[in-house]
Each structure stands twice: as C-alpha cells, then as structure tokens.
Tab-separated table of C-alpha atoms in Angstrom:
chain	number	residue	atom	x	y	z
A	1	MET	CA	-58.474	-111.656	-120.949
A	2	ASN	CA	-56.191	-110.990	-123.898
A	3	THR	CA	-55.092	-107.358	-124.219
A	4	ARG	CA	-54.823	-107.532	-127.982
A	5	ILE	CA	-58.347	-108.913	-128.237
A	6	LEU	CA	-59.671	-106.044	-126.102
A	7	THR	CA	-57.773	-103.451	-128.103
A	8	SER	CA	-58.925	-104.918	-131.407
A	9	SER	CA	-62.513	-105.000	-130.157
A	10	LEU	CA	-62.313	-101.345	-129.181
A	11	LEU	CA	-60.853	-100.359	-132.546
A	12	LEU	CA	-63.563	-102.291	-134.373
A	13	THR	CA	-66.178	-100.464	-132.328
A	14	LEU	CA	-64.677	-97.104	-133.225
A	15	THR	CA	-64.330	-97.831	-136.938
A	16	ALA	CA	-67.712	-99.522	-137.348
A	17	ILE	CA	-69.519	-96.183	-137.102
A	18	SER	CA	-68.418	-94.121	-140.067
A	19	LEU	CA	-68.712	-90.397	-140.423
A	20	PRO	CA	-71.600	-89.333	-142.685
A	21	ALA	CA	-70.642	-87.511	-145.848
A	22	ALA	CA	-70.270	-83.750	-145.693
A	23	ASP	CA	-73.524	-83.166	-147.586
A	24	ASP	CA	-75.537	-85.644	-145.485
A	25	VAL	CA	-78.244	-84.538	-143.081
A	26	TRP	CA	-77.779	-85.960	-139.597
A	27	SER	CA	-80.744	-87.335	-137.697
A	28	TYR	CA	-80.747	-87.454	-133.907
A	29	ALA	CA	-80.275	-91.241	-133.974
A	30	GLU	CA	-77.241	-90.871	-136.258
A	31	CYS	CA	-75.726	-88.322	-133.884
A	32	VAL	CA	-76.157	-90.720	-130.961
A	33	ASP	CA	-74.701	-93.670	-132.891
A	34	TYR	CA	-71.681	-91.653	-133.962
A	35	ALA	CA	-71.104	-90.258	-130.475
A	36	LYS	CA	-71.156	-93.760	-128.970
A	37	GLY	CA	-68.006	-94.648	-130.871
A	38	HIS	CA	-66.191	-91.313	-130.890
A	39	ASN	CA	-66.948	-89.362	-127.716
A	40	ILE	CA	-63.647	-89.256	-125.815
A	41	SER	CA	-65.150	-89.224	-122.327
A	42	LEU	CA	-67.130	-92.350	-123.191
A	43	GLN	CA	-64.042	-94.071	-124.569
A	44	LYS	CA	-62.135	-93.350	-121.347
A	45	LEU	CA	-64.925	-94.897	-119.299
A	46	ARG	CA	-64.736	-98.023	-121.457
A	47	LEU	CA	-61.033	-98.219	-120.651
A	48	ASN	CA	-61.926	-97.918	-116.965
A	49	GLU	CA	-64.223	-100.917	-117.436
A	50	GLN	CA	-61.325	-102.968	-118.760
A	51	THR	CA	-59.114	-101.866	-115.852
A	52	ALA	CA	-61.800	-102.909	-113.349
A	53	ASP	CA	-62.122	-106.310	-115.046
A	54	TYR	CA	-58.358	-106.819	-114.832
A	55	ASN	CA	-58.416	-105.894	-111.142
A	56	THR	CA	-61.014	-108.603	-110.579
A	57	GLU	CA	-58.850	-111.153	-112.376
A	58	GLU	CA	-55.865	-110.108	-110.278
A	59	ALA	CA	-57.854	-110.527	-107.045
A	60	LYS	CA	-59.026	-114.007	-108.087
A	61	ALA	CA	-55.448	-115.021	-108.872
A	62	LYS	CA	-54.508	-114.582	-105.208
A	63	TRP	CA	-56.117	-117.970	-104.573
A	64	GLN	CA	-53.330	-119.512	-106.623
A	65	PRO	CA	-49.970	-120.415	-105.080
A	66	SER	CA	-46.875	-118.434	-105.897
A	67	LEU	CA	-43.820	-120.125	-107.387
A	68	ASP	CA	-40.419	-118.634	-108.078
A	69	PHE	CA	-37.021	-119.851	-109.122
A	70	ASN	CA	-33.916	-118.325	-107.574
A	71	THR	CA	-30.251	-118.838	-108.144
A	72	THR	CA	-27.254	-117.255	-106.494
A	73	HIS	CA	-23.664	-117.364	-107.749
A	74	SER	CA	-20.624	-115.907	-106.067
A	75	TYR	CA	-16.879	-115.892	-106.686
A	76	SER	CA	-14.319	-115.214	-103.945
A	77	ASN	CA	-10.635	-114.345	-104.170
A	78	MET	CA	-8.368	-114.853	-101.102
A	79	PRO	CA	-4.815	-114.123	-102.305
A	80	TRP	CA	-3.074	-114.925	-98.962
A	81	SER	CA	-4.999	-118.077	-98.120
A	82	ASN	CA	-2.978	-121.209	-97.355
A	83	SER	CA	-5.522	-123.343	-99.211
A	84	ASN	CA	-7.722	-122.427	-102.152
A	85	LYS	CA	-7.229	-118.814	-103.133
A	86	ASN	CA	-10.248	-118.712	-105.498
A	87	THR	CA	-13.599	-120.281	-104.768
A	88	TYR	CA	-16.945	-120.395	-106.542
A	89	ASN	CA	-20.315	-121.039	-104.893
A	90	GLY	CA	-23.663	-121.586	-106.656
A	91	GLN	CA	-27.133	-122.132	-105.236
A	92	LEU	CA	-30.335	-123.062	-107.085
A	93	GLY	CA	-33.853	-123.369	-105.670
A	94	LEU	CA	-37.602	-123.437	-106.302
A	95	ASN	CA	-39.843	-121.837	-103.668
A	96	ALA	CA	-43.614	-122.077	-103.471
A	97	GLY	CA	-46.012	-120.305	-101.169
A	98	TRP	CA	-49.760	-120.290	-100.614
A	99	THR	CA	-51.869	-118.250	-98.259
A	100	VAL	CA	-54.189	-120.663	-96.514
A	101	TRP	CA	-56.207	-117.985	-94.728
A	102	ASN	CA	-55.734	-114.261	-94.189
A	103	GLY	CA	-58.758	-113.375	-92.112
A	104	GLY	CA	-61.164	-113.503	-95.068
A	105	GLU	CA	-59.509	-110.525	-96.775
A	106	ARG	CA	-58.861	-112.434	-100.000
A	107	GLU	CA	-62.485	-113.505	-100.443
A	108	LYS	CA	-63.827	-110.043	-99.639
A	109	THR	CA	-61.311	-108.377	-101.956
A	110	ILE	CA	-62.534	-110.522	-104.849
A	111	GLU	CA	-66.127	-109.641	-103.981
A	112	ARG	CA	-65.227	-105.938	-103.779
A	113	ASN	CA	-63.479	-105.991	-107.146
A	114	LYS	CA	-66.471	-107.685	-108.762
A	115	LEU	CA	-68.643	-104.878	-107.413
A	116	ASN	CA	-66.186	-102.293	-108.711
A	117	SER	CA	-66.384	-103.896	-112.145
A	118	GLU	CA	-70.198	-103.750	-112.080
A	119	ILE	CA	-70.071	-100.123	-110.944
A	120	SER	CA	-67.660	-99.276	-113.748
A	121	HIS	CA	-69.990	-100.793	-116.342
A	122	LEU	CA	-72.921	-98.884	-114.837
A	123	ASP	CA	-70.907	-95.647	-114.965
A	124	THR	CA	-70.292	-96.145	-118.677
A	125	ALA	CA	-73.947	-96.932	-119.373
A	126	ASP	CA	-75.049	-93.901	-117.326
A	127	ALA	CA	-72.585	-91.652	-119.161
A	128	LEU	CA	-74.040	-92.866	-122.455
A	129	ARG	CA	-77.551	-91.972	-121.293
A	130	THR	CA	-76.343	-88.555	-120.186
A	131	LEU	CA	-74.705	-88.100	-123.589
A	132	GLU	CA	-78.014	-88.947	-125.266
A	133	THR	CA	-79.900	-86.312	-123.264
A	134	ASP	CA	-77.141	-83.740	-123.854
A	135	LEU	CA	-77.368	-84.444	-127.578
A	136	LEU	CA	-81.152	-84.115	-127.399
A	137	GLN	CA	-80.986	-80.663	-125.840
A	138	VAL	CA	-78.280	-79.445	-128.219
A	139	TYR	CA	-80.114	-80.937	-131.223
A	140	LEU	CA	-83.365	-79.145	-130.352
A	141	ASN	CA	-81.463	-75.929	-129.578
A	142	ILE	CA	-79.989	-76.041	-133.089
A	143	LEU	CA	-83.409	-76.562	-134.672
A	144	TYR	CA	-84.796	-73.714	-132.583
A	145	ALA	CA	-81.926	-71.416	-133.612
A	146	ARG	CA	-82.369	-72.371	-137.274
A	147	GLU	CA	-86.085	-71.556	-137.246
A	148	SER	CA	-85.325	-68.297	-135.446
A	149	ILE	CA	-83.120	-67.305	-138.367
A	150	LEU	CA	-86.037	-67.828	-140.757
A	151	ILE	CA	-88.269	-65.608	-138.611
A	152	TYR	CA	-85.671	-62.832	-138.422
A	153	GLU	CA	-84.936	-63.097	-142.155
A	154	GLU	CA	-88.619	-62.546	-142.934
A	155	ALA	CA	-88.794	-59.657	-140.462
A	156	GLU	CA	-85.659	-58.078	-141.949
A	157	LYS	CA	-87.035	-58.305	-145.497
A	158	LEU	CA	-90.333	-56.733	-144.421
A	159	SER	CA	-88.709	-53.858	-142.534
A	160	ALA	CA	-86.302	-53.298	-145.448
A	161	ALA	CA	-89.261	-52.961	-147.843
A	162	GLN	CA	-91.051	-50.588	-145.472
A	163	ALA	CA	-87.921	-48.453	-145.095
A	164	GLU	CA	-87.455	-48.286	-148.887
A	165	ARG	CA	-91.089	-47.279	-149.409
A	166	MET	CA	-90.798	-44.587	-146.746
A	167	LYS	CA	-87.610	-43.316	-148.385
A	168	ALA	CA	-89.477	-42.970	-151.703
A	169	LEU	CA	-92.320	-41.139	-149.959
A	170	MET	CA	-89.837	-38.819	-148.244
A	171	GLU	CA	-88.119	-38.010	-151.543
A	172	ALA	CA	-91.523	-37.302	-153.052
A	173	GLY	CA	-92.294	-34.934	-150.195
A	174	ARG	CA	-95.109	-37.073	-148.813
A	175	ALA	CA	-93.310	-38.189	-145.629
A	176	SER	CA	-90.931	-36.613	-143.150
A	177	ARG	CA	-87.299	-37.499	-142.499
A	178	VAL	CA	-88.335	-38.544	-138.981
A	179	ASP	CA	-90.645	-41.222	-140.361
A	180	TYR	CA	-87.902	-42.542	-142.630
A	181	ALA	CA	-85.325	-42.501	-139.805
A	182	GLN	CA	-87.646	-44.491	-137.566
A	183	LEU	CA	-88.272	-47.216	-140.159
A	184	LYS	CA	-84.589	-47.296	-141.080
A	185	ALA	CA	-83.719	-47.833	-137.403
A	186	GLN	CA	-86.285	-50.629	-137.285
A	187	HIS	CA	-84.626	-52.265	-140.286
A	188	GLU	CA	-81.197	-51.957	-138.688
A	189	GLN	CA	-82.531	-53.540	-135.497
A	190	ASP	CA	-83.928	-56.445	-137.502
A	191	GLN	CA	-80.561	-56.828	-139.230
A	192	TYR	CA	-78.858	-56.968	-135.838
A	193	ASN	CA	-81.357	-59.564	-134.607
A	194	LEU	CA	-80.685	-61.660	-137.703
A	195	VAL	CA	-76.908	-61.517	-137.241
A	196	ASN	CA	-77.321	-62.428	-133.577
A	197	ALA	CA	-79.577	-65.379	-134.479
A	198	ARG	CA	-77.011	-66.678	-136.963
A	199	GLY	CA	-74.295	-66.385	-134.319
A	200	THR	CA	-76.416	-68.356	-131.866
A	201	TYR	CA	-76.978	-71.032	-134.505
A	202	ASP	CA	-73.226	-71.376	-135.123
A	203	THR	CA	-72.588	-71.593	-131.361
A	204	ARG	CA	-75.139	-74.361	-130.950
A	205	ARG	CA	-73.611	-76.308	-133.823
A	206	MET	CA	-70.205	-76.009	-132.157
A	207	GLU	CA	-71.693	-77.549	-129.008
A	208	LEU	CA	-72.914	-80.498	-131.073
A	209	LYS	CA	-69.538	-80.924	-132.789
A	210	LYS	CA	-67.881	-80.978	-129.378
A	211	LEU	CA	-70.120	-83.817	-128.198
A	212	LEU	CA	-69.465	-85.695	-131.444
A	213	GLU	CA	-65.718	-84.946	-131.319
A	214	LEU	CA	-65.805	-83.530	-134.857
A	215	GLY	CA	-62.929	-81.432	-136.153
A	216	ILE	CA	-62.966	-77.927	-137.579
A	217	ASP	CA	-63.214	-79.277	-141.134
A	218	HIS	CA	-66.607	-80.923	-140.570
A	219	GLU	CA	-69.968	-79.225	-140.899
A	220	VAL	CA	-73.192	-80.547	-139.405
A	221	GLU	CA	-76.649	-80.170	-140.916
A	222	LEU	CA	-79.547	-81.616	-138.950
A	223	ALA	CA	-82.773	-83.225	-140.076
A	224	ASP	CA	-86.019	-81.473	-139.217
A	225	VAL	CA	-88.309	-82.881	-136.551
A	226	GLU	CA	-91.993	-83.015	-137.413
A	227	VAL	CA	-94.257	-82.376	-134.449
A	228	THR	CA	-97.910	-81.353	-134.335
A	229	ALA	CA	-99.655	-79.098	-131.860
A	230	ARG	CA	-101.747	-82.069	-130.794
A	231	GLU	CA	-98.608	-83.999	-129.833
A	232	LEU	CA	-97.183	-81.045	-127.951
A	233	LEU	CA	-100.363	-80.406	-126.004
A	234	ALA	CA	-101.172	-84.048	-125.219
A	235	GLN	CA	-101.733	-84.828	-121.552
A	236	LEU	CA	-98.644	-85.886	-119.618
A	237	PRO	CA	-98.535	-89.264	-117.818
A	238	PRO	CA	-98.999	-89.284	-114.007
A	239	ILE	CA	-96.023	-87.696	-112.269
A	240	ASP	CA	-95.853	-90.262	-109.457
A	241	GLU	CA	-95.677	-93.061	-112.017
A	242	SER	CA	-92.886	-91.264	-113.879
A	243	TYR	CA	-90.928	-90.810	-110.657
A	244	ARG	CA	-91.288	-94.489	-109.767
A	245	LEU	CA	-90.078	-95.517	-113.224
A	246	ALA	CA	-87.207	-93.034	-113.013
A	247	VAL	CA	-86.076	-94.578	-109.716
A	248	ASP	CA	-86.350	-98.109	-111.132
A	249	ASN	CA	-84.393	-97.230	-114.275
A	250	ASP	CA	-81.766	-94.869	-112.874
A	251	LEU	CA	-78.305	-96.352	-113.390
A	252	GLN	CA	-76.622	-93.820	-111.148
A	253	LEU	CA	-78.837	-94.893	-108.265
A	254	GLN	CA	-78.046	-98.537	-108.988
A	255	GLY	CA	-74.357	-97.692	-108.890
A	256	LEU	CA	-74.737	-95.894	-105.559
A	257	ARG	CA	-76.522	-98.911	-104.082
A	258	LEU	CA	-73.620	-101.081	-105.200
A	259	GLN	CA	-71.325	-98.564	-103.526
A	260	GLN	CA	-73.251	-99.187	-100.308
A	261	GLU	CA	-72.639	-102.908	-100.671
A	262	GLY	CA	-68.992	-102.137	-101.386
A	263	ALA	CA	-68.733	-100.067	-98.218
A	264	ASP	CA	-70.048	-103.041	-96.221
A	265	ILE	CA	-67.358	-105.229	-97.787
A	266	ASP	CA	-64.708	-102.591	-97.036
A	267	VAL	CA	-65.589	-102.879	-93.351
A	268	ASP	CA	-65.016	-106.654	-93.511
A	269	ILE	CA	-61.711	-106.152	-95.350
A	270	ALA	CA	-60.561	-103.689	-92.700
A	271	LYS	CA	-61.499	-106.109	-89.907
A	272	ALA	CA	-59.566	-108.917	-91.612
A	273	ALA	CA	-56.285	-107.116	-90.925
A	274	GLY	CA	-56.734	-107.872	-87.220
A	275	ARG	CA	-57.235	-111.619	-87.702
A	276	PRO	CA	-54.602	-114.398	-87.811
A	277	ASN	CA	-52.800	-115.152	-91.068
A	278	ILE	CA	-51.873	-118.707	-92.066
A	279	SER	CA	-49.539	-119.490	-94.960
A	280	LEU	CA	-47.914	-122.624	-96.356
A	281	ASN	CA	-44.390	-122.572	-97.791
A	282	ALA	CA	-42.343	-125.245	-99.572
A	283	GLY	CA	-39.124	-125.361	-101.492
A	284	VAL	CA	-36.433	-127.478	-103.086
A	285	GLY	CA	-32.837	-126.543	-103.784
A	286	THR	CA	-29.241	-127.605	-104.244
A	287	GLY	CA	-25.809	-126.075	-104.582
A	288	TYR	CA	-22.337	-126.424	-106.026
A	289	TYR	CA	-18.981	-125.457	-104.582
A	290	ALA	CA	-15.664	-125.216	-106.383
A	291	PRO	CA	-13.053	-126.395	-105.920
A	292	GLY	CA	-14.858	-129.392	-104.528
A	293	GLY	CA	-16.160	-132.738	-105.659
A	294	ALA	CA	-17.683	-133.628	-108.991
A	295	PHE	CA	-20.425	-131.247	-110.186
A	296	GLY	CA	-23.129	-133.937	-110.384
A	297	THR	CA	-22.199	-135.474	-107.064
A	298	GLN	CA	-22.351	-132.093	-105.302
A	299	LEU	CA	-25.768	-131.307	-106.794
A	300	LYS	CA	-27.074	-134.682	-105.628
A	301	GLN	CA	-25.601	-134.453	-102.152
A	302	GLY	CA	-26.714	-130.832	-101.769
A	303	TRP	CA	-30.302	-131.530	-102.761
A	304	ASN	CA	-32.697	-130.402	-100.026
A	305	GLU	CA	-36.447	-130.140	-99.563
A	306	ASN	CA	-38.436	-128.124	-97.051
A	307	ILE	CA	-42.027	-127.424	-96.131
A	308	GLY	CA	-43.393	-125.122	-93.467
A	309	LEU	CA	-46.548	-123.619	-92.033
A	310	SER	CA	-46.580	-120.048	-90.750
A	311	LEU	CA	-49.066	-118.530	-88.335
A	312	SER	CA	-49.118	-114.796	-87.734
A	313	ILE	CA	-51.362	-113.319	-85.032
A	314	PRO	CA	-51.526	-109.521	-84.873
A	315	ILE	CA	-51.477	-108.164	-81.324
A	316	LEU	CA	-50.749	-104.441	-81.586
A	317	ASP	CA	-50.689	-102.576	-84.896
A	318	ASN	CA	-50.741	-98.957	-83.724
A	319	LYS	CA	-54.538	-98.800	-84.231
A	320	LYS	CA	-54.213	-99.346	-87.996
A	321	THR	CA	-57.017	-101.915	-88.071
A	322	GLN	CA	-59.259	-99.912	-85.748
A	323	THR	CA	-58.784	-96.764	-87.805
A	324	ALA	CA	-59.375	-98.605	-91.099
A	325	VAL	CA	-62.647	-100.032	-89.761
A	326	ALA	CA	-63.767	-96.582	-88.590
A	327	ARG	CA	-63.009	-95.072	-92.012
A	328	ALA	CA	-64.899	-97.883	-93.756
A	329	LYS	CA	-67.954	-97.279	-91.546
A	330	ILE	CA	-67.845	-93.587	-92.431
A	331	GLN	CA	-67.889	-94.623	-96.092
A	332	GLN	CA	-70.966	-96.720	-95.329
A	333	LEU	CA	-72.810	-93.673	-94.042
A	334	SER	CA	-71.563	-91.539	-96.932
A	335	ALA	CA	-72.782	-94.103	-99.489
A	336	GLN	CA	-76.215	-94.139	-97.830
A	337	LEU	CA	-76.392	-90.343	-97.923
A	338	ASP	CA	-75.373	-90.337	-101.595
A	339	SER	CA	-78.259	-92.697	-102.389
A	340	ASP	CA	-80.712	-90.553	-100.429
A	341	GLN	CA	-79.442	-87.449	-102.231
A	342	ARG	CA	-79.875	-89.114	-105.608
A	343	LEU	CA	-83.494	-89.973	-104.800
A	344	THR	CA	-84.100	-86.330	-103.892
A	345	ASP	CA	-82.384	-85.134	-107.079
A	346	LEU	CA	-84.481	-87.498	-109.195
A	347	ALA	CA	-87.699	-86.288	-107.578
A	348	GLN	CA	-86.741	-82.658	-108.181
A	349	ALA	CA	-85.647	-83.328	-111.760
A	350	VAL	CA	-88.880	-85.122	-112.678
A	351	GLU	CA	-91.022	-82.477	-110.992
A	352	ASN	CA	-89.108	-79.641	-112.674
A	353	TRP	CA	-89.603	-81.183	-116.117
A	354	TYR	CA	-93.324	-81.542	-115.443
A	355	ILE	CA	-93.553	-77.914	-114.311
A	356	ASP	CA	-91.537	-76.662	-117.298
A	357	THR	CA	-93.455	-78.794	-119.793
A	358	ARG	CA	-96.877	-77.784	-118.512
A	359	SER	CA	-95.790	-74.165	-118.509
A	360	ALA	CA	-94.534	-74.516	-122.090
A	361	GLN	CA	-97.819	-76.123	-123.148
A	362	SER	CA	-99.784	-73.231	-121.647
A	363	ARG	CA	-97.478	-70.695	-123.267
A	364	TYR	CA	-97.796	-72.509	-126.588
A	365	GLU	CA	-101.609	-72.267	-126.507
A	366	ALA	CA	-101.435	-68.591	-125.531
A	367	ALA	CA	-98.757	-67.894	-128.163
A	368	GLU	CA	-100.934	-69.446	-130.892
A	369	GLN	CA	-103.733	-67.019	-130.070
A	370	GLN	CA	-101.263	-64.158	-129.692
A	371	LEU	CA	-99.762	-64.927	-133.112
A	372	GLU	CA	-103.161	-64.936	-134.814
A	373	SER	CA	-104.006	-61.579	-133.232
A	374	ALA	CA	-100.574	-60.163	-134.112
A	375	LYS	CA	-100.909	-61.286	-137.747
A	376	THR	CA	-104.313	-59.692	-138.074
A	377	SER	CA	-103.169	-56.521	-136.356
A	378	ASN	CA	-100.060	-56.288	-138.540
A	379	GLU	CA	-102.023	-56.774	-141.751
A	380	LEU	CA	-104.577	-54.098	-140.793
A	381	THR	CA	-101.880	-51.705	-139.620
A	382	ASN	CA	-100.005	-52.093	-142.915
A	383	GLU	CA	-103.170	-51.430	-144.904
A	384	GLN	CA	-103.952	-48.360	-142.809
A	385	PHE	CA	-100.367	-47.159	-143.127
A	386	HIS	CA	-100.576	-47.330	-146.908
A	387	LEU	CA	-103.733	-45.206	-146.660
A	388	GLY	CA	-101.969	-42.761	-144.339
A	389	LEU	CA	-104.240	-43.538	-141.391
A	390	VAL	CA	-101.530	-44.638	-138.918
A	391	ASN	CA	-98.079	-43.319	-138.145
A	392	THR	CA	-94.716	-45.097	-138.212
A	393	ILE	CA	-94.759	-45.764	-134.462
A	394	GLU	CA	-97.938	-47.818	-134.789
A	395	LEU	CA	-96.484	-49.604	-137.819
A	396	MET	CA	-93.308	-50.502	-135.908
A	397	THR	CA	-95.292	-51.637	-132.896
A	398	ALA	CA	-97.373	-54.021	-135.016
A	399	HIS	CA	-94.202	-55.297	-136.680
A	400	ASN	CA	-92.454	-55.973	-133.348
A	401	ASN	CA	-95.549	-57.556	-131.838
A	402	LEU	CA	-95.717	-60.017	-134.740
A	403	LEU	CA	-92.013	-60.811	-134.408
A	404	GLU	CA	-92.367	-61.350	-130.661
A	405	ALA	CA	-95.421	-63.583	-131.105
A	406	ARG	CA	-93.590	-65.794	-133.600
A	407	GLN	CA	-90.599	-66.107	-131.308
A	408	SER	CA	-92.800	-66.882	-128.314
A	409	LEU	CA	-94.601	-69.641	-130.199
A	410	LEU	CA	-91.316	-71.102	-131.446
A	411	GLN	CA	-89.749	-71.058	-127.996
A	412	ALA	CA	-92.801	-72.656	-126.363
A	413	LYS	CA	-92.873	-75.309	-129.091
A	414	TYR	CA	-89.327	-76.503	-128.462
A	415	MET	CA	-89.570	-76.201	-124.680
A	416	ALA	CA	-92.693	-78.374	-124.707
A	417	LEU	CA	-91.041	-80.853	-127.068
A	418	LEU	CA	-87.890	-81.052	-124.946
A	419	GLY	CA	-89.934	-81.499	-121.777
A	420	ARG	CA	-91.979	-84.329	-123.260
A	421	LYS	CA	-88.859	-86.101	-124.473
A	422	MET	CA	-87.111	-85.756	-121.107
A	423	ILE	CA	-90.144	-87.176	-119.310
A	424	GLU	CA	-90.095	-90.003	-121.851
A	425	TYR	CA	-86.413	-90.554	-121.038
A	426	TYR	CA	-87.049	-90.788	-117.285
A	427	ARG	CA	-89.836	-93.297	-117.909
A	428	THR	CA	-88.168	-95.498	-120.526
A	429	THR	CA	-84.433	-94.573	-120.484
A	430	LYS	CA	-84.731	-94.005	-124.234
A	431	VAL	CA	-84.974	-90.872	-126.350
A	432	THR	CA	-86.453	-90.798	-129.836
A	433	LEU	CA	-86.966	-87.938	-132.257
C-alpha cells in the first residue's frame, strides 16, 4: 500500500469537511460530520488502522524468499615479505534464503495480524460511535443550559420589577424597609442564578469545542431541537429486545470476541517455537586476488554455487516455549472474562437508561401539573399582593415555586429526550436529532 496514497487520502478526508461560517447555526449532524474529520483521538485511531494493515503486509511477506548481495574488499600491506608486499582481495556474492517450515508460526502470525487489523478497524468505528453519543449529551446539555438562561432572565426581570415597586411603596410610606430588603434580596438571588446559568452555558460550549477540536477564535451556536410532549412520553420498546439488539450491534463486544480468537492463535504461535525449523539456502559468488591472474579469468575460475537445507530441532530452551504457551493461555481466559464483563456492562447500561428515561417521563408529567399550579398560584399571589392581602414572604415563595417548576420541567424534558435517544442508539447504532 503506497504511503503517499494513504497520506493524501487522509488529508482529503480532513479537508472535505469544512468549518461552518462563524454566523452559522450548527445542527447535531453537522457537529458529528465535522468531528469525524477533525477529532484528534479519532485521527490517531485511523493511523493505528494503517499501522495494523502494514503489519499484516509484513507478515505475508515472510512467505517470500530473502535475497541479498554482499561484497567484501580488503587491502593488505606486508613491508618485510619476500614476495608481494601489497595484496588486494575482493569477494562478491548473492545469497538467497527461504524458510520452508517454522512450526506453523508464519501462517499463524499472518492470521493474527489480520485479526489485529480487523480489531483496529472496529476500535475506530467504536470510537466514532462513542464520539457521537458524547456529542449528543453535550449538545443537549447546551440546549438545556440555554433554555435555563431564558427562565432565569424572565425571573430576574420579574423580581427586579417587584423590587422597584416595593421601593416606590416604601418611599411613599406604604411599605416597610424590611419588605423592600426581602424583595431586593430575591432580585439579587435571581441575578446570581442568571450569572451561574450563563457560566454553565459557556462551560458546556467549551466541552463541545473540545470534542470538535475548535480553537479559541471559534464560537458555536446550536440549532434548536423540536420535541413534543407526546414524543417524550411515548412508550419505550421492550427492554429485552433493546438488550439483544445492543449485544448484536456492539462493536466493542465484536472486538473482544476477535481478541478471544487472537488469544487462541497466540497459543499456537507460542507452541510453534518448540517445533522443528526447516530452511533452504542458496548462493553464488566469485572473487578476485591481486597480484594474480587476469581479472576476468580469476572471476571465472572463482565462480562458485551452493545450495543447502537446514533443519533445527529445539531440545531445551530454558522453558521459553512452555512459559510463552502458559502466558498465551492466561490471555485466553482474560479475553473471555473481558467479553463476559462487556455483556454485563451492556445489560447494566441499557437497564439504567430505561430506568432514567421512565423516571424522567414520570417527572415530566408531574412537572407539567406542578408548573400549571405554580403559574396559577403566582398569578393569584401577585394580584393579592397588589391589593395588600399577602406579605412579601408569600410573594417570594410563589415566585420561587414557579421558577423551580419551570426548571423541573426543563430538566425532565431533556433527560427524557436524552434517554430516548440513547435507547435508540443501543437499538440501531445511530443517533438523530
């Protein structure tokens, strides 16, 4: 595989997905598409894929014979010799070698490297899926934080108006300083909540920029997600069916099963070290000596050819083979345990999302009723306050109850939405917003 072709392909992949303009609104799909080409962790895994493919090519090449050319030249000086004081000697040769059989290690190594290449590709695909779910959670967290800001802005404006009205009443002698201080404190608390909500929003956007590998000079604005109460409260599919689909679609589990196969091959490779090794060697060569006869005549007369067969039978190797086999068998057991653990993790993950989603659906229904009651109570309390029938404590309580009800409904909405989308992901391996 040509390195320049691979590098060019990678660069084309990275440049094909352009960065949206600064004033564009990013959808979830656009975030995923951009992250596919720019997330650094994902790019490193793609490089690992190429390395694994090269390793497979290298293992296959061991079926080919080796061939090398060698030449040796030497010059000698013997100042007190009775004959030639200076001599020159040159040797030239071609040597070829081929491993006929090495206990099956070569075949198993090729098989193992093919598995490693498959595992590497699965790792990349699994990392991409994980990136998609990470983006989903961050995306919804940003939308949640943005809507929270709107709620706190409305609450801050309302408490500011109430504090101003109470200040006017106090200056007119119709209200006490205590009443004004209480409403002013409420306004200051709402201001603090608003500042905190904006800080949370900025933090969530930073998390998204990190996943997208965006620099400090880029801002991200996200598209809204339209979802109805009917969609949020729709019945979930059967949990046992979702678990079965999750097991069938899980790339990490597929990779672990390949690791089990690889561990079996590793045992065979370790055993091969204790088997005989047969190799075939051949070579041709000639030489030249000076002072001597004519150069061409010496090369012709010195021409030689050889061929040989070598057999190596290991007898004692200080338990290297035995120890290697034992280690490989331990890896077999470890790979099996990893697969069992993944099945358990999948079951727990699916069940947890069902529990969380059903809980969020119940809280959403309760929060809807709570919000209606809080709105009514707040409206009546405000009317009674204007008539002087309730005190500031009751006014503040109604205000806080309304704020809490809105936040509860918002939180339940996004928790239910996230849960539904994660269950969808486990069933289909795809996420859509």
